[in-house]
XYZ file of C-alpha atoms in Angstrom:
556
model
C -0.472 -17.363 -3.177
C 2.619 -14.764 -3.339
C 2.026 -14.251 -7.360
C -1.800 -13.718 -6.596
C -1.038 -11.018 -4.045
C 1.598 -9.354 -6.358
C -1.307 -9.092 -8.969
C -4.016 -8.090 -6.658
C -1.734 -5.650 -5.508
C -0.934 -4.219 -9.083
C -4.617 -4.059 -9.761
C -5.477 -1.431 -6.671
C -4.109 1.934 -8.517
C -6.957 3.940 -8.828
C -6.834 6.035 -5.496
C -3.214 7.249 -7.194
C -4.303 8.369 -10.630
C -7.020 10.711 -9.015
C -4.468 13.338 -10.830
C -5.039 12.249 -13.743
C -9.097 11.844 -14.047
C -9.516 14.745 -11.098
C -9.705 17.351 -13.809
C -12.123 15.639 -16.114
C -14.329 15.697 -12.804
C -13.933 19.488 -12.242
C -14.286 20.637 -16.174
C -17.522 18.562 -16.136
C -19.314 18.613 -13.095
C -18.107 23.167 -12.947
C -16.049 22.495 -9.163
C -13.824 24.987 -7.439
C -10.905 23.702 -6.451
C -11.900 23.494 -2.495
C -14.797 21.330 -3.888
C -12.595 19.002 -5.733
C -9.980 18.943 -2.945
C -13.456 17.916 -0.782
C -13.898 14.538 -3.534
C -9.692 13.777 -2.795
C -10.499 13.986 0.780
C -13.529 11.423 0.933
C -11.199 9.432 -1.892
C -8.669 9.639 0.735
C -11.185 8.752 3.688
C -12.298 5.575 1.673
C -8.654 4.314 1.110
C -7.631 4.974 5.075
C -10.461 3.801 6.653
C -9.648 0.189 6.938
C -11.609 -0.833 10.287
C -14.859 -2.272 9.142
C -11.934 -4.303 6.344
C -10.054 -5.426 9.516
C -13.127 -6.532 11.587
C -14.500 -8.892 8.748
C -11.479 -10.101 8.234
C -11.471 -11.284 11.583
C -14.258 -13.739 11.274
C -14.772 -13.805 7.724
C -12.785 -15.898 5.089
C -10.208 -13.658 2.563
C -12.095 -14.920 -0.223
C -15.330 -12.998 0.779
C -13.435 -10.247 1.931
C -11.909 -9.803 -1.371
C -15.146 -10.434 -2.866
C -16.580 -7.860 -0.908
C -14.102 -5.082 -1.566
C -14.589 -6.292 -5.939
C -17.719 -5.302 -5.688
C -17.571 -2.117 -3.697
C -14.819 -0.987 -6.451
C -17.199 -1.667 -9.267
C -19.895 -0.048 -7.835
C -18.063 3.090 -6.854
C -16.127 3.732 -9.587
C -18.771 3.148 -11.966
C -21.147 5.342 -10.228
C -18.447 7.920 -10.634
C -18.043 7.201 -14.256
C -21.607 7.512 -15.093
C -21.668 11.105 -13.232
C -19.396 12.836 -15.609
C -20.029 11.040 -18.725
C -23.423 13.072 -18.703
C -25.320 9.463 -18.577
C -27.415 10.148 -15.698
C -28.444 13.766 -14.176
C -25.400 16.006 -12.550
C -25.464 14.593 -9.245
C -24.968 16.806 -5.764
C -21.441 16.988 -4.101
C -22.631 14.168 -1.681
C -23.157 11.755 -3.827
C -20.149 12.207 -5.725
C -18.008 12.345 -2.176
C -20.096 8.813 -1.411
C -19.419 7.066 -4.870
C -15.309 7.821 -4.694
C -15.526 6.838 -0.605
C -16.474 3.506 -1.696
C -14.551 2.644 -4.456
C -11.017 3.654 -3.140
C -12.377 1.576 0.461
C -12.167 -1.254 -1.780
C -8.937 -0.879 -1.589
C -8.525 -2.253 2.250
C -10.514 -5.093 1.498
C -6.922 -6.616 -0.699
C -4.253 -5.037 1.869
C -6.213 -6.280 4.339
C -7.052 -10.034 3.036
C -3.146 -10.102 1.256
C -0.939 -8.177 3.291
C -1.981 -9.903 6.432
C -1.946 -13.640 4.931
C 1.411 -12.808 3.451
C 2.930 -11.143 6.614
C 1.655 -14.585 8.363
C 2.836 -16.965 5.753
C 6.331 -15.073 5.416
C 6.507 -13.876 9.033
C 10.758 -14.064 9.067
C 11.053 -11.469 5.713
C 8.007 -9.399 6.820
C 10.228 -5.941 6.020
C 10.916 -7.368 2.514
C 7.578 -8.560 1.449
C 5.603 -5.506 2.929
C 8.006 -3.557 0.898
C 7.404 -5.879 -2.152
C 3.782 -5.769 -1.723
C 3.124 -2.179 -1.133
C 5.392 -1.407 -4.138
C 2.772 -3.372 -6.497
C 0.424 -1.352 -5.326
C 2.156 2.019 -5.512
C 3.707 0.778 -8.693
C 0.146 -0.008 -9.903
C -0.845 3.570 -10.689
C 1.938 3.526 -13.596
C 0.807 0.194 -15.044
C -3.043 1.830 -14.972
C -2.070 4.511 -17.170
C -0.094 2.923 -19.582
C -2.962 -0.208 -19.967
C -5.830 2.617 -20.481
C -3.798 4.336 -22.769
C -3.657 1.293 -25.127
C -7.392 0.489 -24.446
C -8.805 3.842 -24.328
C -6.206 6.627 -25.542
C -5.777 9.876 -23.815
C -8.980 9.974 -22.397
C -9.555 10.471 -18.881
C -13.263 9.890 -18.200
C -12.744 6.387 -19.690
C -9.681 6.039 -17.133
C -12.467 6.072 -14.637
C -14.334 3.182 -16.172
C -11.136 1.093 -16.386
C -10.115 1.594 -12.602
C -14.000 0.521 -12.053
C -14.010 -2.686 -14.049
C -10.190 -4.278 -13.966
C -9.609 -4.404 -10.345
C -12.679 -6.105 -10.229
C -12.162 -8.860 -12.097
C -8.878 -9.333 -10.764
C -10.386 -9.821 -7.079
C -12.813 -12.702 -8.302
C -10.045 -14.507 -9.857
C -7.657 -14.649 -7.415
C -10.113 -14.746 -4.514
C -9.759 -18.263 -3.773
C -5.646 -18.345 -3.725
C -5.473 -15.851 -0.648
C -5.352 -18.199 2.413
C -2.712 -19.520 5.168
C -1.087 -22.116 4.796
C 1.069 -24.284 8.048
C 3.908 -25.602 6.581
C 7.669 -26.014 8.042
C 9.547 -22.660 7.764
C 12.457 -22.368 5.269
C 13.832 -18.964 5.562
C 16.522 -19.044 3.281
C 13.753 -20.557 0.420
C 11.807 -17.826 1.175
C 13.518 -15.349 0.711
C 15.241 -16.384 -2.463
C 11.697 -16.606 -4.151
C 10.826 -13.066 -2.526
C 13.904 -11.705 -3.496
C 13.506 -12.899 -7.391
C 10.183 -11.090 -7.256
C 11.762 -7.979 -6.561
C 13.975 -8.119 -9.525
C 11.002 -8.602 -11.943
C 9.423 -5.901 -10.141
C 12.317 -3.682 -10.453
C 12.825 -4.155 -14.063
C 8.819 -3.512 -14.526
C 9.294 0.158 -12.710
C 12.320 0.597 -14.807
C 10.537 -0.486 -17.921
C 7.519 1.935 -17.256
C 9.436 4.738 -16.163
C 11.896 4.675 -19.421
C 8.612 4.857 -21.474
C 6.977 7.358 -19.791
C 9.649 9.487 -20.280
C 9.884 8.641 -23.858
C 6.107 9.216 -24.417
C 6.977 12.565 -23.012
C 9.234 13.528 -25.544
C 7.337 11.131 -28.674
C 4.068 11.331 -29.609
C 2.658 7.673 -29.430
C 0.281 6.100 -31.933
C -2.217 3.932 -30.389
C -0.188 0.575 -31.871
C 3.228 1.863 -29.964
C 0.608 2.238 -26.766
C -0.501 -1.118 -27.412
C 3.292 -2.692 -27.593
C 4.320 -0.966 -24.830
C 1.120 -2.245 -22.603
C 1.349 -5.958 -23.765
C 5.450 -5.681 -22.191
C 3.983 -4.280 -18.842
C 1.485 -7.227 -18.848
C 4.180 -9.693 -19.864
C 6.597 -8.355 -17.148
C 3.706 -8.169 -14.449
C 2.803 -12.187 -14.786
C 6.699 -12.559 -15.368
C 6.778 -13.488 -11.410
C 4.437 -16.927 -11.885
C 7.386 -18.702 -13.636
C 9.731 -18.107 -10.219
C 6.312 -19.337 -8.267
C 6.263 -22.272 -11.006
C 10.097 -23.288 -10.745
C 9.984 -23.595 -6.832
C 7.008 -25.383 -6.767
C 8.153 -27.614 -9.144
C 11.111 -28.530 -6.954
C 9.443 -30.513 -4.272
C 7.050 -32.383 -6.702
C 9.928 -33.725 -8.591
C 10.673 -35.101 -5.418
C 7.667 -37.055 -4.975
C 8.128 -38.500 -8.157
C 11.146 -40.053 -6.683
C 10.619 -40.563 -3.164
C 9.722 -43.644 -1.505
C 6.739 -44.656 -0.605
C 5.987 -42.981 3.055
C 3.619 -44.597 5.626
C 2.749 -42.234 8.318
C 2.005 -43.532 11.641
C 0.921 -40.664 14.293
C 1.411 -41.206 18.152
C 0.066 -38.698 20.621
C 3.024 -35.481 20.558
C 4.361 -35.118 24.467
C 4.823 -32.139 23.773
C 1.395 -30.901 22.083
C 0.230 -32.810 25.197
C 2.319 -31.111 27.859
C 1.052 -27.867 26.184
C -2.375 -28.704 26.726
C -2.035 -29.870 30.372
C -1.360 -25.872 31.077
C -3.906 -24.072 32.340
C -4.279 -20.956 29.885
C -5.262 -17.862 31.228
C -8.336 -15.684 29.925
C -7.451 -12.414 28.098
C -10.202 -10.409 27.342
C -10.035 -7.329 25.081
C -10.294 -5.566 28.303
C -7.834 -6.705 30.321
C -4.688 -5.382 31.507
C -5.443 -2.674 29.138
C -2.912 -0.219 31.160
C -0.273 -3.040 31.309
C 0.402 -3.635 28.035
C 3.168 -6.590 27.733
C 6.642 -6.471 26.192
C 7.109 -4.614 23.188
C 6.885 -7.307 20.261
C 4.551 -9.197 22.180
C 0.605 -9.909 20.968
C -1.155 -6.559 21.856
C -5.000 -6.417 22.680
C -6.269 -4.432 20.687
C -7.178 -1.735 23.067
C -3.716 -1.869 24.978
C -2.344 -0.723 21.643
C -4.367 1.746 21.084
C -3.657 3.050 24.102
C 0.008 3.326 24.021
C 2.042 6.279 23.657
C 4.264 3.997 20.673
C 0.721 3.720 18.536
C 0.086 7.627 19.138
C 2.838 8.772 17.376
C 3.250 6.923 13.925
C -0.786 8.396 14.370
C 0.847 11.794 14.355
C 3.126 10.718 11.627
C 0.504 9.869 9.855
C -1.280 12.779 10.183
C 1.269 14.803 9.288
C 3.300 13.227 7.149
C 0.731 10.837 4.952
C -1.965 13.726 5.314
C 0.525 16.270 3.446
C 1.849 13.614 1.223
C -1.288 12.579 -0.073
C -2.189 16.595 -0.755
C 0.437 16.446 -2.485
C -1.071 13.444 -4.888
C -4.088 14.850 -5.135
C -3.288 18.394 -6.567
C -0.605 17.270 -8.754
C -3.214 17.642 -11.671
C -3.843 21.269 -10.317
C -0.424 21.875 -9.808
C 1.249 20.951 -12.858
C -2.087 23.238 -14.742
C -0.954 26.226 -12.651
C 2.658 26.277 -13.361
C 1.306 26.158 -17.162
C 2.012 22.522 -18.116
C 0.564 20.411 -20.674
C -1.677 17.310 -19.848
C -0.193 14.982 -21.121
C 2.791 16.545 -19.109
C 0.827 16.265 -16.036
C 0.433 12.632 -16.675
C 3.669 12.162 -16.911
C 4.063 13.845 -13.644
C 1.501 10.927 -12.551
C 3.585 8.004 -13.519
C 6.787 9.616 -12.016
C 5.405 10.036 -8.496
C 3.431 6.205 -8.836
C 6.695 4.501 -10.258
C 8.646 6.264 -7.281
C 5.993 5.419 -4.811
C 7.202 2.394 -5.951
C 10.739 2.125 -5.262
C 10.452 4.007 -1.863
C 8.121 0.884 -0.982
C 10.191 -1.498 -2.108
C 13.413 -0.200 -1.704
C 13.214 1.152 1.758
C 11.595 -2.209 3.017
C 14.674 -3.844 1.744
C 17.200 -1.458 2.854
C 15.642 -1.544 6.507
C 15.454 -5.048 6.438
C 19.284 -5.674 5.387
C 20.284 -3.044 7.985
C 18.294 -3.835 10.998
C 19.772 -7.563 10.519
C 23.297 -6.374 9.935
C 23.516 -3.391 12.232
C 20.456 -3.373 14.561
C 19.372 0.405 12.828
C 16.090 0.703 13.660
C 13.101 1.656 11.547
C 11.767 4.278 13.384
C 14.987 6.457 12.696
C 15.012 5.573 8.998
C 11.061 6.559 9.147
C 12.256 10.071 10.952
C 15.117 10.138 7.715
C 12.468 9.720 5.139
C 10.271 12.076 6.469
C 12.794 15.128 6.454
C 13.538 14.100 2.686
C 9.968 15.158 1.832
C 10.173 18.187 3.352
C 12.720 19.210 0.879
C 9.880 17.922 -1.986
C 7.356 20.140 -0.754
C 9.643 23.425 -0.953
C 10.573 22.691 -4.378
C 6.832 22.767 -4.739
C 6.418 25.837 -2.588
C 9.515 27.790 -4.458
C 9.466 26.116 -7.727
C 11.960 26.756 -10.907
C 12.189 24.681 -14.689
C 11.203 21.287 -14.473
C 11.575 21.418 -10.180
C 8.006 19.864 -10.287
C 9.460 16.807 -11.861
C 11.754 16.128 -8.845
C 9.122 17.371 -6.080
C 7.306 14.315 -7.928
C 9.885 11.686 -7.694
C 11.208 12.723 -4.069
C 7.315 12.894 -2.532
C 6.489 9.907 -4.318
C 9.354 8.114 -2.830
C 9.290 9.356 0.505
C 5.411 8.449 0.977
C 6.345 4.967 -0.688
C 8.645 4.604 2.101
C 6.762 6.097 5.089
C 3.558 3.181 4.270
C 6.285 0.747 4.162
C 7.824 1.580 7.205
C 4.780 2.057 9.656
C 3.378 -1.086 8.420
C 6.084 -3.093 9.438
C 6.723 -1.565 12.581
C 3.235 -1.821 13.819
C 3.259 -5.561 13.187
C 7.097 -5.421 15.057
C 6.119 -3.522 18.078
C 2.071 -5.083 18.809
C 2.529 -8.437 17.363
C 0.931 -10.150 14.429
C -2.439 -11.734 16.329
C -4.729 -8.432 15.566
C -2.967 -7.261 13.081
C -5.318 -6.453 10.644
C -7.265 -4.555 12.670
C -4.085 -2.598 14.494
C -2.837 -1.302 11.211
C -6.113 -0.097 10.062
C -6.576 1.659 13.341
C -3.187 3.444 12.779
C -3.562 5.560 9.546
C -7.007 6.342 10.580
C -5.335 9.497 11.149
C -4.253 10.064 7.550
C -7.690 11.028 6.223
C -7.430 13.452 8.887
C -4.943 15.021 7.589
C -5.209 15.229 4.121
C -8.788 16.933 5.224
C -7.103 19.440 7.026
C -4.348 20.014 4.423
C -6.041 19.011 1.215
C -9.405 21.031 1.619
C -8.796 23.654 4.392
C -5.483 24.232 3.455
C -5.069 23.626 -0.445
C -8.334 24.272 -2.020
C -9.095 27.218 0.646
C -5.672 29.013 -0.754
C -5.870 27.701 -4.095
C -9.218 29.662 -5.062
C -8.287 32.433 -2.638
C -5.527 33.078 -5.261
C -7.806 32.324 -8.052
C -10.462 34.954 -7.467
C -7.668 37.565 -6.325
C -7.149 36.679 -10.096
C -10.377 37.118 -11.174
C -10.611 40.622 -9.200
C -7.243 41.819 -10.678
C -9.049 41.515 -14.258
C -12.096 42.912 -13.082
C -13.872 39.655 -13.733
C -16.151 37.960 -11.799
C -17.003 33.852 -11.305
C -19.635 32.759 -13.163
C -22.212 29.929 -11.106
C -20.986 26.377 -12.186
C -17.832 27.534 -14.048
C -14.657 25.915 -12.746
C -12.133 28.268 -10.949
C -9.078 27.935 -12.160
C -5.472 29.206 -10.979
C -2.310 30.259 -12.781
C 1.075 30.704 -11.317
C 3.808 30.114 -8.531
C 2.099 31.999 -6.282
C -1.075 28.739 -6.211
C 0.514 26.817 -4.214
C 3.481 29.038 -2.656
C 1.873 29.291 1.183
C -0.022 26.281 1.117
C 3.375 23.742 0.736
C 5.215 25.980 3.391
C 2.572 24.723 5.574
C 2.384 21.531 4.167
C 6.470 21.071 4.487
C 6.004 22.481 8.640
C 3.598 20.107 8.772
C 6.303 17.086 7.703
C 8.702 18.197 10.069
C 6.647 17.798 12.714
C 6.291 13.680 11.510
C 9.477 13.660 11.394
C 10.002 14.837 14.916
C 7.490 12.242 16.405
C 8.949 9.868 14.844
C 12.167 10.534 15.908
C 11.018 10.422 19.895
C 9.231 7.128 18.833
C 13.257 5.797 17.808
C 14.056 7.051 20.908
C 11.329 5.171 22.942
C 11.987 1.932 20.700
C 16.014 1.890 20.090
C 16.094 -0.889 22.986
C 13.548 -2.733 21.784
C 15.412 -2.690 18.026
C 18.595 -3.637 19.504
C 17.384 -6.795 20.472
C 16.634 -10.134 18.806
C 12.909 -8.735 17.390
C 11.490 -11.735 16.253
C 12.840 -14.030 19.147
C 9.176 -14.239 20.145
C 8.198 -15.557 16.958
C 11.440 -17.821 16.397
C 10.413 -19.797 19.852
C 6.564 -20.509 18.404
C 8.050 -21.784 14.960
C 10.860 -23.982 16.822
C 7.315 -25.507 18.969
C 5.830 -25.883 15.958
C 8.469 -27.879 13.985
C 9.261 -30.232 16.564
C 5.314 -31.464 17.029
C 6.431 -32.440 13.089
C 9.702 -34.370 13.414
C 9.934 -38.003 12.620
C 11.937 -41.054 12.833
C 11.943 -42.968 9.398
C 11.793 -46.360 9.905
C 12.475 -49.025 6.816
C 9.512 -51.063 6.027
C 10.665 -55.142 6.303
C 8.020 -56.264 3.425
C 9.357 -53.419 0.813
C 12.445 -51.630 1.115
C 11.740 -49.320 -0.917
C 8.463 -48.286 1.892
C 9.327 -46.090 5.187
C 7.259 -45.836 7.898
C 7.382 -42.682 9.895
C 6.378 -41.888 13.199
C 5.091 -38.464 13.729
C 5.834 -37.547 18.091
């Protein structure tokens, strides 16, 4: 189940190499920028808007749920492919915004079927694995772009196709290993097996991020492409063998165990638990008295709280920038007069450190909130000042400053998706779950509206045609408007850094309205169901007379 989710998770990258394939879209189909910042938004829309994911989940198995979001990716991404590749009639804006809304919402369909079975099946290394996870998928924009370039060279209409098909498949295969699974906890197990995971994962982003910079500086024949694609794949299915080693463990076991005959006698304490009357909680009651924080919210009390509104600001502000950021790399790189396959390299950078600010922030929380009791929320308010810095060196850039505006905005919105997942599922419980965290980066399409299209593409082409005008030059119906030079995207990431230190503000109150909660045992609540639930499984082993080599246990 963990290797399936690490794959699934690989295979959801093409909401991050809109960079790459967003120009392609705006040479063909003759967009201004605000147009093509419109598409991003609608990509972005499709990616946050998680609900109608969450609610099936709720009553729906995760292998229709993943079948579901396989064939909303095909079908969007496809439709997308066909639009530019001149193989059906230039479609309106609409449709275009529709096709890329649905194939980057396939994307909640996995987090929401693998992220919450995985947070349920590893429920005492949640900060870890969400980290882990989340890193795949951040990651998974780097391993996109070196697999198309050994299928399909440098072309970026045929990226499109191979974001439509791969994921795809992927989903179908691996629908069936997605499920729960009610075993006896063994933390220390667990988290050895996680932890090996992140090592292959870590040498992966390495691996990728060594030869992207090579490929910078090398021109690559389509054979070195190939090599270096066929080490990604061997290094992504590297983590079965740690799956295959631990599973192995127990059935050697077996092989060597006695025979067991298991006699069951009624549990006193399943049955004193049944004897209590349980009370009736609707999803609206006690909607203004929400219970302790790291209890099971309702849904609505939740929503309702004052701790959910303001990782919704955060998002807003912080993921909403972040994610303009993404999505005008392409543009950005162009205006500041770099090559593509410059920009691409760009690309990788910011996916690859997406990456490691998933992965290695979920870790480093983790680690300190055990040692030291630091809580989350202040590391989220850290993070979030970090990318302020990134979008200044976009806003005032110099040589090669684009390069670490990549790396630190890459990182810091690895980390921020990281962090508010985990501390949704710490502060409103695990029980609705997939619907709470869906609910709270609802606000992040929001944003990157606001700052992508209003803010971006408005001041993007209003420097453009002051261009235009200065050469006495006028735009052309169904030409592309284009922009060179600092002053692009000067204003725009002044708001756009603003913007992030307002996240990191709200966040910092919500450390301030949480540090109590953080300094406490966090997953007491949890530990107290798992101790219930082990001791309705102890037994007494008791020697069989007729064959000693038989036990009989008694299950109570």
């Amino acid at each position: 189940m963990l290797f399936a989710s690490v794959i699934l998770m690989a295979s959801t990258g093409g909401t991050y190499v809109f960079g790459i394939y967003s120009k392609a879209i705006k040479k063909t189909l003759g967009y201004d920028q605000t147009t093509l910042n419109l598409l991003g938004f609608f990509k972005d829309l499709g990616t946050t808007v998680g609900i109608f994911a969450g609610l099936i989940a709720e009553v729906t198995p995760n292998w229709f749920v993943l079948l579901v979001g396989a064939s909303l990716n095909f079908v969007g991404y496809f439709m997308v492919w066909i639009s530019i590749s001149g193989r059906i009639s230039k479609p309106h804006i609409w449709q275009m915004c529709l096709y890329i809304c649905v194939g980057a919402n396939s994307q909640n369909f996995t987090l929401t079927s693998v992220m919450v079975t995985a947070v349920k099946n590893f429920p005492d290394n949640r900060g870890t694995l969400i980290g882990l996870l989340k890193g795949f998928t951040g990651l998974s924009g780097a391993v996109m772009t070196q697999l198309y370039l050994a299928i399909y060279g440098n072309d970026s209409k045929s990226l499109i196709l191979f974001i439509a098909w791969i994921p795809a498949v992927a989903f179908v295969f691996f629908a069936y290993a997605i499920c729960l699974f009610r075993v006896v906890r063994q933390p220390n197990i667990e988290k050895r097996v996680i932890y090996k995971y992140l090592w292959i994962s870590v040498v992966l982003a390495l691996f990728i991020m060594v030869m992207t910079i090579i490929q910078k500086q090398k021109t690559f024949s389509h054979v070195g492409y190939v090599i270096t694609a066929t080490a990604v794949c061997i290094l992504l299915f590297a983590p079965v063998y740690a799956s295959i080693k631990e599973e192995l463990v127990p059935w050697k076991k077996s092989l060597t165990a006695p025979e067991i005959i298991t006699v069951e006698i009624p549990s006193l304490i399943q049955l004193a638990e049944e004897d209590k009357p349980k009370p009736k909680v609707t999803c609206f009651s006690n909607v203004f008295n929400p219970p302790e924080k790291g209890e099971d919210y309702t849904i609505l009390q939740a929503m309702l709280s004052i701790d959910m509104l303001l990782p919704i600001i955060g998002g807003f502000c912080g993921l909403g920038t972040s994610l303009t950021a993404i999505d005008n790399l392409g543009q950005i790189g162009e205006s500041l007069g770099y090559p593509t396959l410059t920009i691409s390299t760009f690309v990788s950078l910011m996916s690859i450190w997406n990456y490691f600010g998933r992965v290695g922030v979920g870790l480093i929380s983790e680690i300190i909130l055990t040692k030291w009791k630091f809580p989350r929320t202040l590391v989220l308010a850290i993070v979030l000042l970090i990318s302020c810095v990134g979008h200044m060196l976009i806003a005032f850039p110099f040589s090669d400053s684009i390069y670490i505006a990549s790396v630190i905005i890459g990182f810091c919105y690895g980390a921020h998706v990281t962090l508010i997942f985990t501390i949704i599922s710490e502060l409103f419980g695990l029980k609705y779950y997939s619907t709470l965290y869906n609910c709270a980066i609802l606000a992040m399409p929001l944003g990157s509206y606001v700052f992508n299209v209003r803010v971006a593409g408005f001041l993007y082409d209003k420097e453009a045609l002051k261009q235009l005008n200065v050469l006495g030059l006028s735009r052309d119906s169904g030409k592309e408007l284009t922009c060179i030079g600092k002053e692009c995207y000067k204003f725009c990431f002044i708001i756009l850094a603003a913007a992030t230190f307002i996240a990191a503000l709200a966040s910092f109150i919500l450390f301030i309205r949480t540090r109590k909660f953080y300094k406490g045992d966090i997953y007491k609540n949890f530990r107290q169901e798992t101790t219930v639930a082990n001791a309705k499984s102890e037994t007494i082993e008791l020697v069989s007379p007729m064959n000693s080599n038989t036990k009989s246990k008694v299950v109570g």
